[in-house]
Amino acid sequence: MPLSLKEFFERNPDIKVIVYAGKGGLGKTTCSAATAYWFAKNGKRPLCFSTDPQASLSDIFERDLFGKGVQELIPNLFVVEIDADKRIAEFQEEVRRKIKEMYGLDKIPEEIDEYIRTSAYEPAMHESATYDAMADLVASGQYDPYIFDMPPFGHGVRMISMAQILDAWIEKIEETRRKAAEYAAAAATLRGITAETEDAVLKDLREIREKLDFFRRILTNPKTCAFFMVLIPEKMAILDTKRALDMFEKLGIKLSGVIVNQVYPPQLLDRPDLSQFLRRRIEMQQRYMKVIKEELGEYVRAVVPMFDREPKGLEMIAKVAEHLFEKPGLEVIE
Ligand SMILES: Nc1ncnc2c1ncn2[C@@H]1O[C@H](COP(=O)(O)OP(=O)(O)OP(=O)(O)O)[C@@H](O)[C@H]1O
Ligand SMILES: [Mg+2]
């Protein structure tokens, strides 16, 4: 019998970061909110985090949270919805300030400013800002666990590769800096840059690197970070989950589990008044539940039923949490 979600956390008490990933619209935000709720009710201090511009946490918790900083919704349940665009703008301002400081300028040359402005439109910039915001929150160490609700476009897997890419990138800059330093003294005086400003840049880079390193170590250690895929009993979602499993394997990471969501209660099939339409849908789902059991069975940590309405508000979130943590998982498939 695979471990249930509750058993998984009992056996992995050092998990600091929890990530729900998966295709759009299957239940990442729903599971993230319910997980945060469950931990808050069970003596922890969870923070649920999102950068989804759709403000999906505001939607599910029925509170305006977007860009408002960390909010405590009920005792010990913390939620923050980061405005990534605002964060990028702040970051650009910081770059401008540094350039002006370093080169003693009053105004950024137009060409450079255009470069800084257009960088905001690169998707990687959005991801970096998200990643950086997460790293900051985790480095603060104020919450436990951190639950990251991935945006629809963001594949959780990318987060891990992001850590590796950023790391390689900073390494490159540092190396270039070191090499340059060997003969830069003369050139620097020519350009009017002192060794002190060079040192300051290196120090900045080192600090960024330490923060990212710390975060990366947490993310890539299965004892401290849990990755779950949310899927529904349908073909595309199963395929996508299997693809993610492969990608994880290539990165040398083990998936912590899968959550099967939006499952129509199969007991409904016993009701003679059940419509043909619903009967067919339930039968289809049950066929895919068998496939999930065969191909992903060892990963299934919970099965969450399809509710008769959207699970929103604390009362419904509590219900989802109950199914995620307090009900048997795979047995439902039998
Ligand atoms: N078990 C369920 N029963 C009924 N409705 C559900 C269930 N789980 C999720 N939903 C609804 O399905 C929609 C998508 O769920 P959710 O927002 O959690 O998915 P998501 O993976 O976060 O989506 P996105 O990729 O857009 O961020 C929401 O309207 C949600 O209320
Ligand atoms: Mg979502």
Coordinates of C-alpha atoms and ligand atoms in Angstrom, one line a residue:
M1 CA 0.0 0.0 0.0
P2 CA 1.5 3.4 -0.9
L3 CA 1.9 6.0 1.8
S4 CA -1.0 8.3 2.3
L5 CA -0.3 12.1 2.3
K6 CA -0.5 12.2 6.1
E7 CA 1.9 9.2 6.5
F8 CA 4.2 10.8 4.0
F9 CA 4.6 13.9 6.2
E10 CA 4.8 11.8 9.3
R11 CA 7.7 10.0 7.8
N12 CA 9.3 13.1 6.4
P13 CA 9.1 15.5 9.3
D14 CA 11.8 17.8 7.9
I15 CA 9.9 18.9 4.8
K16 CA 10.2 22.7 4.6
V17 CA 8.9 23.3 1.1
I18 CA 5.9 21.7 -0.6
V19 CA 5.2 22.2 -4.3
Y20 CA 2.0 21.2 -6.2
A21 CA 2.6 21.1 -9.9
G22 CA 0.7 19.8 -12.9
K23 CA -1.3 20.9 -15.9
G24 CA -3.6 24.0 -15.7
G25 CA -6.9 23.9 -13.9
L26 CA -6.7 20.5 -12.2
G27 CA -6.4 21.6 -8.6
K28 CA -2.9 22.9 -7.7
T29 CA -4.3 26.0 -5.9
T30 CA -7.0 23.9 -4.3
C31 CA -4.5 21.4 -2.9
S32 CA -2.1 24.2 -1.8
A33 CA -4.7 26.0 0.1
A34 CA -6.0 22.8 1.7
T35 CA -2.5 21.7 2.7
A36 CA -1.7 25.1 4.3
Y37 CA -5.0 24.9 6.2
W38 CA -4.3 21.4 7.4
F39 CA -0.8 22.3 8.7
A40 CA -2.2 25.4 10.4
K41 CA -4.8 23.3 12.2
N42 CA -2.1 20.7 13.2
G43 CA 0.3 23.0 15.1
K44 CA 2.5 24.3 12.3
R45 CA 3.0 27.8 10.9
P46 CA 2.5 27.3 7.1
L47 CA 2.8 30.0 4.5
C48 CA 0.9 29.5 1.2
F49 CA 2.6 31.4 -1.6
S50 CA 1.7 32.3 -5.1
T51 CA 2.7 34.6 -8.0
D52 CA -0.3 33.8 -10.1
P53 CA -1.4 37.1 -11.7
Q54 CA -4.9 35.7 -11.7
A55 CA -4.9 36.1 -7.9
S56 CA -6.1 32.6 -7.4
L57 CA -5.3 32.5 -3.7
S58 CA -7.5 35.6 -3.2
D59 CA -10.2 33.8 -5.1
I60 CA -10.1 30.5 -3.1
F61 CA -9.6 32.1 0.3
E62 CA -12.2 34.8 -0.6
R63 CA -10.0 37.6 0.5
D64 CA -8.2 40.3 -1.5
L65 CA -4.5 39.3 -1.0
F66 CA -2.8 40.3 -4.2
G67 CA 0.3 42.4 -3.6
K68 CA -0.7 43.0 0.0
G69 CA 2.2 41.1 1.7
V70 CA 1.9 38.2 4.1
Q71 CA -1.6 37.9 5.7
E72 CA -2.7 35.7 8.6
L73 CA -6.1 34.4 7.6
I74 CA -6.8 32.3 10.7
P75 CA -4.4 31.7 13.5
N76 CA -1.1 30.3 12.1
L77 CA -2.4 30.2 8.5
F78 CA -0.3 32.7 6.4
V79 CA -0.9 33.5 2.8
V80 CA 1.0 35.8 0.4
E81 CA 0.2 36.6 -3.2
I82 CA 3.2 38.2 -4.8
D83 CA 2.8 40.8 -7.6
A84 CA 5.6 39.6 -9.8
D85 CA 5.4 42.6 -12.2
K86 CA 5.9 44.9 -9.2
R87 CA 8.8 42.9 -8.1
I88 CA 10.4 43.1 -11.6
A89 CA 9.9 46.8 -11.6
E90 CA 11.6 47.1 -8.2
F91 CA 14.4 44.9 -9.4
Q92 CA 14.9 47.1 -12.5
E93 CA 15.0 50.2 -10.3
E94 CA 17.7 48.5 -8.2
V95 CA 19.8 47.7 -11.4
R96 CA 19.5 51.4 -12.5
R97 CA 20.6 52.6 -9.1
K98 CA 23.6 50.3 -9.0
I99 CA 24.7 51.3 -12.5
K100 CA 24.4 55.0 -11.6
E101 CA 26.3 54.4 -8.4
M102 CA 29.0 52.3 -10.0
Y103 CA 29.7 54.6 -12.9
G104 CA 29.0 57.8 -11.1
L105 CA 26.2 58.8 -13.5
D106 CA 23.2 61.1 -12.9
K107 CA 21.1 59.5 -15.6
I108 CA 21.1 56.1 -17.2
P109 CA 22.1 56.3 -20.9
E110 CA 19.1 55.7 -23.1
E111 CA 20.4 52.5 -24.8
I112 CA 21.1 50.9 -21.4
D113 CA 17.7 51.9 -20.1
E114 CA 16.0 50.4 -23.1
Y115 CA 17.8 47.2 -22.4
I116 CA 16.7 47.2 -18.8
R117 CA 13.1 48.0 -19.8
T118 CA 12.8 45.2 -22.5
S119 CA 14.3 42.6 -20.1
A120 CA 11.0 42.8 -18.2
Y121 CA 9.2 41.1 -21.1
E122 CA 11.4 38.0 -21.1
P123 CA 9.6 35.1 -19.6
A124 CA 12.8 34.1 -17.8
M125 CA 12.6 37.4 -16.0
H126 CA 9.2 36.5 -14.6
E127 CA 10.4 33.2 -13.4
S128 CA 13.6 34.7 -11.9
A129 CA 11.5 37.2 -10.0
T130 CA 9.3 34.4 -8.7
Y131 CA 12.2 32.3 -7.8
D132 CA 13.9 35.1 -6.0
A133 CA 10.8 36.0 -4.0
M134 CA 10.5 32.3 -2.9
A135 CA 14.2 32.2 -2.0
D136 CA 13.7 35.4 0.1
L137 CA 10.8 34.0 2.0
V138 CA 12.4 30.6 2.7
A139 CA 15.6 32.3 3.8
S140 CA 13.6 34.4 6.3
G141 CA 12.8 31.1 8.1
Q142 CA 9.7 32.5 9.6
Y143 CA 7.3 29.9 8.4
D144 CA 7.1 26.1 8.3
P145 CA 6.2 24.6 5.8
Y146 CA 6.3 26.8 2.7
I147 CA 3.7 25.8 0.2
F148 CA 4.2 27.0 -3.3
D149 CA 1.2 27.2 -5.5
M150 CA 2.7 27.0 -9.0
P151 CA 1.2 29.3 -11.7
P152 CA -0.6 27.6 -14.6
F153 CA 2.3 28.1 -17.0
G154 CA 5.0 27.1 -14.5
H155 CA 6.0 23.5 -14.5
G156 CA 7.3 22.7 -11.1
V157 CA 10.1 20.8 -12.7
R158 CA 11.4 24.0 -14.2
M159 CA 11.9 25.4 -10.7
I160 CA 14.6 22.8 -10.0
S161 CA 16.4 23.3 -13.4
M162 CA 16.1 27.1 -12.7
A163 CA 18.1 26.6 -9.5
Q164 CA 20.8 24.8 -11.5
I165 CA 20.8 27.4 -14.4
L166 CA 21.0 30.4 -12.0
D167 CA 23.8 28.7 -10.2
A168 CA 25.9 28.1 -13.3
W169 CA 25.2 31.7 -14.4
I170 CA 26.5 33.2 -11.2
E171 CA 29.5 30.9 -11.3
K172 CA 30.3 32.3 -14.8
I173 CA 30.0 35.9 -13.7
E174 CA 32.2 35.3 -10.7
E175 CA 34.8 33.6 -12.8
T176 CA 34.8 36.4 -15.3
R177 CA 35.2 38.9 -12.5
R178 CA 38.1 37.0 -11.0
K179 CA 39.9 36.8 -14.3
A180 CA 39.2 40.4 -15.0
A181 CA 40.5 41.4 -11.6
E182 CA 43.9 40.0 -12.5
Y183 CA 44.6 42.8 -14.9
A184 CA 41.7 45.1 -14.2
A185 CA 43.4 47.4 -11.7
A186 CA 44.9 49.5 -14.5
A187 CA 42.0 49.4 -16.8
A188 CA 39.6 50.2 -13.9
T189 CA 41.4 53.4 -13.0
L190 CA 41.2 54.4 -16.6
R191 CA 37.4 53.9 -16.5
G192 CA 37.2 55.6 -13.2
I193 CA 36.1 52.4 -11.4
T194 CA 37.8 51.8 -8.1
A195 CA 38.6 48.4 -6.7
E196 CA 36.1 49.1 -4.0
T197 CA 33.2 49.3 -6.4
E198 CA 34.3 46.1 -8.0
D199 CA 34.5 44.5 -4.6
A200 CA 31.0 45.7 -3.8
V201 CA 29.6 44.1 -7.0
L202 CA 31.4 40.8 -6.1
K203 CA 29.9 41.0 -2.6
D204 CA 26.4 41.5 -4.0
L205 CA 26.9 38.5 -6.3
R206 CA 28.1 36.4 -3.4
E207 CA 25.1 37.3 -1.3
I208 CA 22.7 36.5 -4.1
R209 CA 24.6 33.2 -4.6
E210 CA 24.5 32.3 -0.9
K211 CA 20.7 32.9 -0.8
L212 CA 20.1 30.9 -4.0
D213 CA 22.4 28.1 -2.8
F214 CA 20.6 27.9 0.4
F215 CA 17.2 27.6 -1.4
R216 CA 18.6 25.2 -4.0
R217 CA 19.9 22.9 -1.3
I218 CA 16.4 22.8 0.3
L219 CA 14.7 22.3 -3.1
T220 CA 16.9 19.4 -4.3
N221 CA 17.0 17.5 -1.0
P222 CA 14.0 15.1 -0.8
K223 CA 14.2 15.3 3.0
T224 CA 13.3 19.0 2.9
C225 CA 11.3 19.5 -0.3
A226 CA 8.2 17.6 -1.4
F227 CA 7.0 17.7 -5.1
F228 CA 3.5 16.5 -5.8
M229 CA 1.7 16.3 -9.2
V230 CA -2.0 16.9 -9.2
L231 CA -3.9 15.0 -11.9
I232 CA -7.4 14.0 -12.8
P233 CA -8.5 10.6 -14.2
E234 CA -8.1 11.6 -17.9
K235 CA -5.7 10.6 -20.5
M236 CA -3.8 13.9 -21.0
A237 CA -3.3 14.4 -17.3
I238 CA -1.9 10.9 -16.9
L239 CA 0.5 11.4 -19.8
D240 CA 1.6 14.7 -18.5
T241 CA 2.3 13.3 -15.1
K242 CA 4.3 10.4 -16.6
R243 CA 6.3 13.0 -18.6
A244 CA 7.0 14.9 -15.4
L245 CA 8.1 11.8 -13.7
D246 CA 10.7 11.2 -16.5
M247 CA 11.9 14.8 -16.2
F248 CA 12.3 14.4 -12.5
E249 CA 14.3 11.3 -12.9
K250 CA 16.6 13.0 -15.4
L251 CA 17.2 15.7 -12.8
G252 CA 17.9 13.0 -10.2
I253 CA 14.9 13.9 -8.1
K254 CA 12.1 11.6 -6.9
L255 CA 8.6 12.7 -7.1
S256 CA 7.0 12.7 -3.7
G257 CA 3.6 11.7 -4.9
V258 CA 0.5 12.4 -7.0
I259 CA -2.9 13.6 -5.9
V260 CA -5.9 12.4 -8.0
N261 CA -8.5 15.2 -8.0
Q262 CA -12.0 15.7 -9.2
V263 CA -13.0 12.0 -9.0
Y264 CA -16.8 11.4 -9.2
P265 CA -17.8 9.1 -6.4
P266 CA -18.1 5.7 -8.1
Q267 CA -20.9 4.8 -5.6
L268 CA -23.2 7.0 -7.7
L269 CA -23.2 4.1 -10.2
D270 CA -25.4 2.1 -7.8
R271 CA -28.2 4.7 -8.1
P272 CA -30.8 3.7 -10.6
D273 CA -31.8 7.3 -11.2
L274 CA -28.3 8.3 -12.4
S275 CA -28.4 10.0 -15.7
Q276 CA -26.7 8.3 -18.7
F277 CA -24.5 11.2 -19.1
L278 CA -23.1 11.0 -15.6
R279 CA -22.9 7.2 -15.7
R280 CA -20.7 7.4 -18.8
R281 CA -18.4 10.0 -17.3
I282 CA -18.0 8.0 -14.1
E283 CA -17.3 4.8 -16.0
M284 CA -14.7 6.6 -18.1
Q285 CA -13.0 8.0 -14.9
Q286 CA -13.0 4.6 -13.3
R287 CA -11.2 3.2 -16.4
Y288 CA -8.5 5.8 -16.0
M289 CA -8.4 5.2 -12.3
K290 CA -7.3 1.7 -13.1
V291 CA -4.6 3.0 -15.4
I292 CA -3.4 5.4 -12.7
K293 CA -3.4 2.5 -10.2
E294 CA -1.3 0.3 -12.6
E295 CA 1.1 3.0 -13.8
L296 CA 1.4 5.5 -11.0
G297 CA -0.1 3.5 -8.1
E298 CA 3.0 3.7 -5.8
Y299 CA 2.8 7.5 -6.0
V300 CA -0.9 8.0 -5.2
R301 CA -1.1 9.8 -1.8
A302 CA -4.7 10.9 -1.9
V303 CA -7.9 10.9 -4.0
V304 CA -10.1 13.9 -3.8
P305 CA -13.7 13.7 -5.0
M306 CA -15.4 16.0 -7.4
F307 CA -17.5 18.3 -5.2
D308 CA -20.9 19.6 -6.2
R309 CA -19.5 23.2 -6.2
E310 CA -16.1 24.9 -6.5
P311 CA -14.2 24.4 -3.3
K312 CA -13.8 28.0 -2.1
G313 CA -13.9 29.6 1.3
L314 CA -12.5 28.1 4.6
E315 CA -15.3 25.6 5.1
M316 CA -14.8 24.0 1.7
I317 CA -11.0 24.1 2.0
A318 CA -11.4 22.2 5.3
K319 CA -13.3 19.5 3.4
V320 CA -10.6 19.2 0.7
A321 CA -8.0 19.0 3.5
E322 CA -10.0 16.2 5.1
H323 CA -9.9 14.2 1.9
L324 CA -6.3 14.9 1.2
F325 CA -5.1 14.0 4.7
E326 CA -7.7 12.0 6.6
K327 CA -9.2 9.6 4.1
P328 CA -7.6 6.5 2.7
G329 CA -6.0 7.2 -0.7
L330 CA -5.8 4.4 -3.2
E331 CA -8.4 2.2 -1.5
V332 CA -11.0 4.4 -3.1
I333 CA -9.9 3.1 -6.5
E334 CA -10.7 -0.6 -5.6
Ligands
LIG1 N1 -12.4 18.4 -6.2 C1 -12.9 19.5 -6.9 N2 -14.3 19.5 -7.0 C2 -14.9 20.5 -7.7 N3 -14.2 21.6 -8.2 C3 -12.9 21.6 -8.1 C4 -12.2 20.5 -7.4 N4 -10.8 20.8 -7.4 C5 -10.7 22.0 -8.1 N5 -11.9 22.4 -8.5 C6 -12.2 23.7 -9.3 O1 -11.5 23.6 -10.5 C7 -11.0 24.8 -10.9 C8 -9.4 24.6 -11.0 O2 -8.9 24.3 -9.7 P1 -7.6 25.1 -9.2 O3 -7.7 26.5 -9.4 O4 -7.2 24.5 -7.9 O5 -6.6 24.5 -10.3 P2 -5.1 25.0 -10.6 O6 -4.3 23.8 -11.0 O7 -4.5 25.8 -9.6 O8 -5.3 25.9 -11.9 P3 -4.3 26.9 -12.6 O9 -3.4 26.0 -13.4 O10 -5.2 27.7 -13.5 O11 -3.6 27.6 -11.5 C9 -11.3 25.8 -9.8 O12 -12.5 26.5 -10.2 C10 -11.6 24.9 -8.6 O13 -12.6 25.5 -7.7
MG2 MG -3.8 27.8 -9.6

